[in-house]
């Protein structure tokens, strides 16, 4: 891409041809009208396509004819660079509120940005913003747009696109595809861009924990924690610590997990990270259930349940966790089942419907419940990648068949239970 080198002492580089074309279109002028008395139409055409760098006097004359001062354009370009830099910083530090504000300001200049060399970075970070914001429709539309734009990407921009694409697939629940893209990035440019090192480790740890690959997940989570600490990225540090706490819980390192959750509960409240605080409480309750402290788990979950939008996936996940804890403490669960049914009515999710049926069947005979485990729950969880849930069901089935001395089936479920996302514990 050819750039016009402005002659001020800072040497700002801009696509002068694109800027001229932008203002010509904005003013409704033809190339002939703008070129008249200044240069030939063919000369202007080459300038506008950035195939030719015009003399500064030609630039000044063309812009002056449209009432535009080049110095003003340089100042505007510098301002947009600063605003885009702020937009990028918000992305790296997971400051969604400030990022939304920066996005709204930059969108007002969208047409102008399209005429500058800032366009690729802006469009890439818009994609990241939409995935941060969990905006599936705009993220999908932006992905399709970037597919058409990627022929103009530099090597670092190609790396960024693949990285953001991996995060997009995590938003869609496509864990395998996302992990494949992240693994492929190690074979791209020689090293991970420094400012994305922590985020790369964090995303990889997050995906590996979804696959129950705890040893590898812990390795990347610890790298993310160190990186975020080094760069004073405190918000992202809390997210990485939450991953570690979940990891410790899954590996039965409960003392270490409790220590982390205590810190996370306090720090997420101090920093105003409400969503992170709710996620911390939810995962801490999972640890309490693991320890057999179902009454305390129920108290923790009840504290946050009414703070979560009732049409969200997270609300339904909390209800399932409440149902598990309430069942273990012998409480009446009919009201919670009814709430889960209502929450799952508008956007029906088969995963939660599976749990609705399961909790309703708990009042049936044990053989009926075990048949539901084997015929419905285990195949569904296994097929759809719900590894933790499949392992929990398989442990019940393994125990059942061991008691019945049906060793072949007992072995099948025991082997699945012992698997750790492809790594054996």
Coordinates of C-alpha atoms in Angstrom, one line a residue:
X1 CA 0.0 0.0 0.0
X2 CA 1.5 3.3 -1.1
X3 CA 1.6 6.0 1.6
X4 CA 1.9 9.8 1.2
X5 CA 4.8 11.0 3.5
X6 CA 3.8 14.3 5.0
X7 CA 6.8 16.6 5.3
X8 CA 6.2 17.8 8.9
X9 CA 8.9 16.9 11.5
X10 CA 7.1 13.9 12.8
X11 CA 6.7 12.4 9.3
X12 CA 3.1 11.2 9.5
X13 CA 2.2 8.7 6.8
X14 CA -1.2 8.8 5.2
X15 CA -3.0 7.5 2.2
X16 CA -3.3 10.9 0.6
X17 CA -5.0 9.5 -2.5
X18 CA -7.7 7.8 -0.4
X19 CA -8.3 11.0 1.6
X20 CA -8.7 13.0 -1.7
X21 CA -11.1 10.4 -3.1
X22 CA -13.1 10.5 0.2
X23 CA -13.6 14.2 0.1
X24 CA -14.3 14.3 -3.6
X25 CA -17.1 11.7 -3.2
X26 CA -18.4 13.5 -0.1
X27 CA -18.6 16.8 -2.1
X28 CA -20.3 15.0 -5.1
X29 CA -17.5 16.0 -7.5
X30 CA -16.4 14.0 -10.6
X31 CA -12.7 13.4 -11.2
X32 CA -13.0 15.8 -14.2
X33 CA -14.4 18.6 -12.0
X34 CA -11.8 18.2 -9.3
X35 CA -8.8 17.8 -11.7
X36 CA -9.8 20.8 -13.8
X37 CA -7.0 23.5 -13.7
X38 CA -4.8 21.3 -11.4
X39 CA -3.8 18.1 -13.1
X40 CA -5.1 15.6 -15.7
X41 CA -7.9 13.2 -15.0
X42 CA -5.6 10.2 -15.5
X43 CA -3.1 11.8 -13.0
X44 CA -5.9 12.2 -10.4
X45 CA -7.0 8.7 -11.0
X46 CA -3.5 7.4 -10.2
X47 CA -3.4 9.6 -7.1
X48 CA -6.7 8.4 -5.8
X49 CA -5.8 4.7 -6.3
X50 CA -2.5 5.4 -4.3
X51 CA -0.5 4.3 -7.4
X52 CA 1.2 7.6 -7.5
X53 CA 2.5 10.0 -4.7
X54 CA 1.6 13.5 -5.8
X55 CA 3.8 16.6 -5.2
X56 CA 2.8 18.4 -2.0
X57 CA 1.6 21.5 -4.0
X58 CA -0.7 19.2 -6.0
X59 CA -2.1 17.7 -2.8
X60 CA -2.7 21.2 -1.3
X61 CA -4.4 22.4 -4.4
X62 CA -6.8 19.5 -4.7
X63 CA -7.7 19.6 -1.1
X64 CA -8.1 23.4 -1.1
X65 CA -10.5 23.2 -4.0
X66 CA -12.8 21.1 -1.7
X67 CA -12.2 23.4 1.3
X68 CA -10.0 21.0 3.1
X69 CA -6.7 21.9 4.8
X70 CA -3.9 19.2 4.8
X71 CA -2.7 20.2 8.3
X72 CA -6.3 19.7 9.7
X73 CA -6.2 16.2 8.1
X74 CA -2.9 15.4 9.7
X75 CA -4.4 16.4 13.1
X76 CA -7.5 14.4 12.5
X77 CA -5.4 11.3 11.5
X78 CA -3.4 11.6 14.7
X79 CA -6.6 11.9 16.8
X80 CA -8.1 8.8 15.1
X81 CA -4.8 6.9 15.7
X82 CA -5.1 7.7 19.4
X83 CA -8.7 6.7 19.6
X84 CA -8.0 3.4 17.8
X85 CA -5.1 2.8 20.2
X86 CA -7.5 3.3 23.1
X87 CA -10.0 0.9 21.5
X88 CA -7.2 -1.7 21.2
X89 CA -6.0 -1.1 24.8
X90 CA -9.6 -1.7 26.0
X91 CA -9.7 -5.0 24.2
X92 CA -6.4 -6.2 25.7
X93 CA -7.5 -5.2 29.2
X94 CA -11.0 -6.5 28.8
X95 CA -12.6 -3.2 29.6
X96 CA -15.9 -3.7 27.7
X97 CA -17.6 -0.5 29.0
X98 CA -14.8 1.8 27.8
X99 CA -14.4 -0.3 24.6
X100 CA -18.1 0.3 23.8
X101 CA -17.7 4.0 24.3
X102 CA -14.6 4.1 22.0
X103 CA -16.4 2.0 19.4
X104 CA -19.3 4.5 19.3
X105 CA -17.0 7.4 18.8
X106 CA -15.0 5.6 16.1
X107 CA -18.1 4.5 14.3
X108 CA -19.1 8.2 13.8
X109 CA -15.8 8.4 11.7
X110 CA -16.3 5.1 10.0
X111 CA -16.5 6.5 6.4
X112 CA -13.3 8.5 6.9
X113 CA -11.4 5.6 8.5
X114 CA -12.2 3.5 5.4
X115 CA -10.0 6.0 3.5
X116 CA -7.0 5.6 5.7
X117 CA -4.4 2.9 6.4
X118 CA -6.1 2.4 9.8
X119 CA -9.0 0.5 8.3
X120 CA -7.7 -3.1 8.7
X121 CA -6.9 -2.7 12.3
X122 CA -10.2 -1.0 13.0
X123 CA -12.2 -3.7 11.2
X124 CA -10.3 -6.5 13.1
X125 CA -10.9 -5.0 16.5
X126 CA -14.6 -4.4 15.7
X127 CA -14.7 -8.2 15.2
X128 CA -13.1 -8.7 18.6
X129 CA -15.6 -6.2 20.1
X130 CA -18.6 -8.0 18.8
X131 CA -17.4 -11.3 20.2
X132 CA -16.6 -9.6 23.6
X133 CA -20.2 -8.3 23.5
X134 CA -21.5 -11.7 22.6
X135 CA -23.3 -10.2 19.6
X136 CA -23.6 -13.2 17.4
X137 CA -25.3 -11.5 14.4
X138 CA -22.8 -8.7 14.1
X139 CA -19.8 -11.0 14.8
X140 CA -21.0 -13.3 12.0
X141 CA -21.4 -10.4 9.6
X142 CA -18.0 -8.9 10.5
X143 CA -16.3 -12.3 10.0
X144 CA -17.8 -12.5 6.5
X145 CA -16.6 -9.0 5.8
X146 CA -13.0 -9.8 7.0
X147 CA -12.9 -12.8 4.8
X148 CA -13.2 -10.5 1.8
X149 CA -10.7 -8.0 3.3
X150 CA -8.0 -10.5 4.4
X151 CA -6.1 -10.4 1.1
X152 CA -4.8 -6.9 2.1
X153 CA -3.7 -8.1 5.6
X154 CA -0.1 -7.8 6.7
X155 CA 1.5 -10.9 8.5
X156 CA 0.6 -9.5 12.0
X157 CA -2.9 -8.7 10.9
X158 CA -3.3 -12.3 9.5
X159 CA -2.2 -13.6 12.9
X160 CA -4.7 -11.3 14.7
X161 CA -7.5 -12.4 12.4
X162 CA -6.9 -16.1 13.1
X163 CA -6.7 -15.4 16.8
X164 CA -9.9 -13.4 16.8
X165 CA -11.5 -16.1 14.7
X166 CA -10.6 -18.7 17.3
X167 CA -12.3 -16.5 20.0
X168 CA -15.3 -16.2 17.7
X169 CA -15.6 -20.0 17.5
X170 CA -15.5 -20.2 21.3
X171 CA -18.5 -17.9 21.4
X172 CA -20.3 -20.3 19.1
X173 CA -19.3 -23.3 21.3
X174 CA -17.1 -24.8 18.7
X175 CA -14.2 -25.8 21.0
X176 CA -12.4 -28.1 18.7
X177 CA -12.3 -25.7 15.8
X178 CA -11.1 -22.9 18.1
X179 CA -8.3 -24.9 19.6
X180 CA -7.2 -26.0 16.1
X181 CA -6.9 -22.4 15.1
X182 CA -4.9 -21.5 18.3
X183 CA -2.6 -24.4 17.8
X184 CA -2.0 -23.2 14.2
X185 CA -0.9 -19.8 15.3
X186 CA 2.2 -21.3 16.8
X187 CA 3.3 -22.2 13.3
X188 CA 2.6 -18.7 11.9
X189 CA 4.8 -15.6 12.5
X190 CA 7.9 -16.4 14.6
X191 CA 6.4 -15.6 17.9
X192 CA 3.1 -14.4 19.6
X193 CA 2.8 -10.6 19.4
X194 CA 3.9 -9.5 22.9
X195 CA 0.8 -7.6 23.8
X196 CA -1.3 -10.7 23.0
X197 CA 0.9 -13.2 24.8
X198 CA -1.2 -13.3 28.0
X199 CA -4.5 -13.4 26.0
X200 CA -3.2 -16.3 23.9
X201 CA -2.3 -18.3 27.0
X202 CA -5.6 -17.5 28.6
X203 CA -7.7 -18.6 25.7
X204 CA -5.7 -21.8 25.3
X205 CA -6.1 -22.6 29.0
X206 CA -9.8 -21.9 28.8
X207 CA -10.4 -24.2 25.8
X208 CA -8.2 -27.0 27.4
X209 CA -10.2 -26.9 30.6
X210 CA -13.4 -27.3 28.6
X211 CA -11.9 -30.5 27.3
X212 CA -10.9 -31.6 30.8
X213 CA -7.2 -31.5 29.9
X214 CA -6.3 -30.2 33.3
X215 CA -2.5 -30.5 33.2
X216 CA -2.1 -28.6 30.0
X217 CA -4.7 -26.1 31.0
X218 CA -2.9 -25.4 34.3
X219 CA 0.3 -24.8 32.4
X220 CA -1.2 -22.2 30.1
X221 CA -3.3 -20.6 32.9
X222 CA -0.1 -20.1 35.0
X223 CA 1.6 -18.5 32.0
X224 CA -1.3 -16.2 31.5
X225 CA -1.3 -15.2 35.2
X226 CA 2.4 -14.4 35.1
X227 CA 2.0 -12.4 31.9
X228 CA -1.0 -10.4 33.2
X229 CA 0.9 -9.7 36.5
X230 CA 3.9 -8.5 34.6
X231 CA 1.9 -6.1 32.4
X232 CA -0.4 -4.9 35.3
X233 CA -3.5 -6.2 33.4
X234 CA -5.5 -6.7 36.6
X235 CA -8.9 -7.4 35.1
X236 CA -7.6 -10.2 32.8
X237 CA -5.5 -11.5 35.8
X238 CA -8.7 -12.1 37.7
X239 CA -10.1 -14.1 34.7
X240 CA -6.9 -16.2 34.5
X241 CA -7.0 -16.8 38.3
X242 CA -10.6 -18.0 38.0
X243 CA -9.4 -20.6 35.4
X244 CA -6.7 -21.7 37.8
X245 CA -9.3 -22.0 40.7
X246 CA -11.6 -24.2 38.5
X247 CA -8.5 -26.2 37.5
X248 CA -7.5 -26.8 41.1
X249 CA -11.1 -27.9 41.9
X250 CA -11.1 -30.4 39.0
X251 CA -7.8 -31.8 40.2
X252 CA -9.0 -32.1 43.8
X253 CA -6.6 -29.4 45.0
X254 CA -9.3 -28.0 47.1
X255 CA -7.3 -26.0 49.6
X256 CA -5.5 -24.1 46.8
X257 CA -8.8 -23.5 45.1
X258 CA -10.5 -22.1 48.2
X259 CA -7.7 -19.7 48.7
X260 CA -8.0 -18.4 45.1
X261 CA -11.8 -18.1 45.3
X262 CA -11.5 -16.1 48.5
X263 CA -9.2 -13.6 46.7
X264 CA -11.4 -13.6 43.6
X265 CA -14.6 -12.9 45.5
X266 CA -13.0 -9.9 47.2
X267 CA -11.1 -8.5 44.2
X268 CA -13.9 -8.9 41.6
X269 CA -16.2 -6.8 43.9
X270 CA -13.5 -4.2 44.5
X271 CA -12.9 -3.7 40.8
X272 CA -16.6 -3.7 39.9
X273 CA -16.4 -6.9 37.8
X274 CA -20.0 -8.0 38.6
X275 CA -20.2 -10.7 36.0
X276 CA -16.9 -12.1 37.1
X277 CA -18.1 -12.1 40.7
X278 CA -21.2 -14.1 39.8
X279 CA -19.0 -16.6 37.8
X280 CA -16.7 -16.9 40.9
X281 CA -19.7 -17.6 43.2
X282 CA -21.0 -20.2 40.8
X283 CA -17.7 -22.0 40.5
X284 CA -17.1 -21.7 44.3
X285 CA -20.5 -23.4 44.8
X286 CA -19.3 -26.2 42.5
X287 CA -16.3 -26.7 44.8
X288 CA -18.5 -26.7 47.9
X289 CA -20.7 -29.4 46.4
X290 CA -17.5 -31.4 45.6
X291 CA -16.6 -31.1 49.4
X292 CA -20.1 -32.2 50.3
X293 CA -21.1 -28.7 51.7
X294 CA -24.3 -28.6 49.7
X295 CA -26.1 -26.3 52.2
X296 CA -23.5 -23.6 51.9
X297 CA -23.4 -24.1 48.1
X298 CA -27.1 -23.5 48.0
X299 CA -26.8 -20.3 50.1
X300 CA -24.1 -19.0 47.7
X301 CA -26.2 -19.8 44.6
X302 CA -29.4 -18.3 46.0
X303 CA -27.5 -15.1 46.7
X304 CA -26.8 -14.5 43.0
X305 CA -29.7 -16.2 41.3
X306 CA -32.0 -13.2 41.3
X307 CA -29.3 -10.9 40.0
X308 CA -28.9 -12.8 36.7
X309 CA -31.3 -12.2 33.7
X310 CA -33.8 -15.1 33.7
X311 CA -33.5 -15.6 29.9
X312 CA -29.7 -16.2 30.0
X313 CA -27.8 -19.4 29.7
X314 CA -26.0 -18.6 33.0
X315 CA -29.3 -18.4 34.9
X316 CA -30.3 -21.8 33.7
X317 CA -26.8 -23.2 34.7
X318 CA -27.3 -21.7 38.2
X319 CA -30.7 -23.4 38.5
X320 CA -29.2 -26.8 37.6
X321 CA -26.5 -26.3 40.2
X322 CA -29.2 -25.3 42.8
X323 CA -31.3 -28.4 41.9
X324 CA -28.2 -30.6 42.5
X325 CA -27.5 -29.0 45.9
X326 CA -31.1 -28.9 47.0
X327 CA -31.6 -32.6 46.1
X328 CA -28.6 -33.6 48.2
X329 CA -30.0 -31.6 51.2
X330 CA -33.4 -33.2 50.9
X331 CA -35.3 -30.0 50.0
X332 CA -38.4 -29.8 47.8
X333 CA -37.2 -29.1 44.3
X334 CA -40.5 -28.7 42.5
X335 CA -40.3 -24.9 42.5
X336 CA -36.8 -24.9 41.0
X337 CA -37.8 -27.4 38.3
X338 CA -40.7 -25.1 37.4
X339 CA -38.3 -22.1 37.2
X340 CA -36.0 -24.0 34.9
X341 CA -38.8 -25.0 32.7
X342 CA -40.0 -21.4 32.4
X343 CA -36.5 -20.2 31.7
X344 CA -36.0 -22.8 29.0
X345 CA -39.3 -22.2 27.2
X346 CA -38.5 -19.4 24.8
X347 CA -35.0 -20.5 23.7
X348 CA -35.2 -24.2 24.3
X349 CA -31.8 -25.8 25.0
X350 CA -31.6 -29.6 24.9
X351 CA -28.9 -29.7 27.5
X352 CA -31.2 -28.1 30.1
X353 CA -34.2 -30.1 29.0
X354 CA -32.1 -33.2 29.7
X355 CA -31.7 -32.0 33.3
X356 CA -35.4 -31.1 33.6
X357 CA -36.3 -34.6 32.7
X358 CA -33.6 -36.0 34.9
X359 CA -34.8 -34.2 38.1
X360 CA -38.4 -35.1 37.4
X361 CA -37.4 -38.8 37.0
X362 CA -35.6 -38.8 40.4
X363 CA -38.9 -39.5 42.0
X364 CA -39.2 -42.6 39.9
X365 CA -37.6 -46.0 40.6
X366 CA -33.8 -46.4 40.6
X367 CA -33.9 -48.7 37.5
X368 CA -35.8 -46.0 35.5
X369 CA -33.3 -43.4 36.5
X370 CA -30.3 -45.6 35.6
X371 CA -32.0 -46.4 32.2
X372 CA -32.3 -42.6 31.6
X373 CA -28.6 -42.2 32.5
X374 CA -27.6 -44.9 30.0
X375 CA -30.1 -44.3 27.1
X376 CA -30.4 -40.5 27.1
X377 CA -27.9 -38.6 29.3
X378 CA -24.6 -40.3 28.7
X379 CA -25.0 -40.5 24.8
X380 CA -26.1 -36.9 24.7
X381 CA -23.3 -35.6 26.9
X382 CA -20.7 -37.6 25.1
X383 CA -21.9 -36.7 21.6
X384 CA -22.0 -32.9 22.3
X385 CA -18.7 -32.6 24.2
X386 CA -20.0 -32.2 27.7
X387 CA -17.1 -34.0 29.2
X388 CA -17.5 -33.2 32.9
X389 CA -21.2 -34.2 32.8
X390 CA -20.5 -37.4 30.8
X391 CA -17.9 -38.4 33.3
X392 CA -20.2 -37.8 36.2
X393 CA -22.9 -40.0 34.6
X394 CA -20.4 -42.7 33.6
X395 CA -19.2 -42.9 37.2
X396 CA -22.7 -43.8 38.4
X397 CA -23.2 -46.3 35.6
X398 CA -19.7 -47.9 36.3
X399 CA -20.7 -48.3 40.0
X400 CA -24.1 -49.8 39.0
X401 CA -22.6 -52.4 36.7
X402 CA -19.8 -53.3 39.2
X403 CA -22.5 -54.1 41.8
X404 CA -24.3 -56.2 39.2
X405 CA -21.0 -57.9 38.3
X406 CA -21.5 -57.0 34.6
X407 CA -17.8 -56.4 34.2
X408 CA -17.7 -55.6 30.5
X409 CA -20.1 -52.6 30.9
X410 CA -18.5 -51.6 34.2
X411 CA -15.1 -51.5 32.4
X412 CA -16.5 -49.4 29.5
X413 CA -17.9 -46.7 31.9
X414 CA -14.8 -46.9 34.2
X415 CA -12.5 -46.3 31.3
X416 CA -14.5 -43.3 30.1
X417 CA -14.6 -41.9 33.7
X418 CA -10.8 -42.1 33.9
X419 CA -10.2 -40.3 30.7
X420 CA -9.1 -36.7 31.0
X421 CA -9.9 -35.1 27.6
X422 CA -7.5 -37.6 25.9
X423 CA -5.0 -37.4 28.8
X424 CA -5.3 -40.2 31.4
X425 CA -5.1 -39.2 35.1

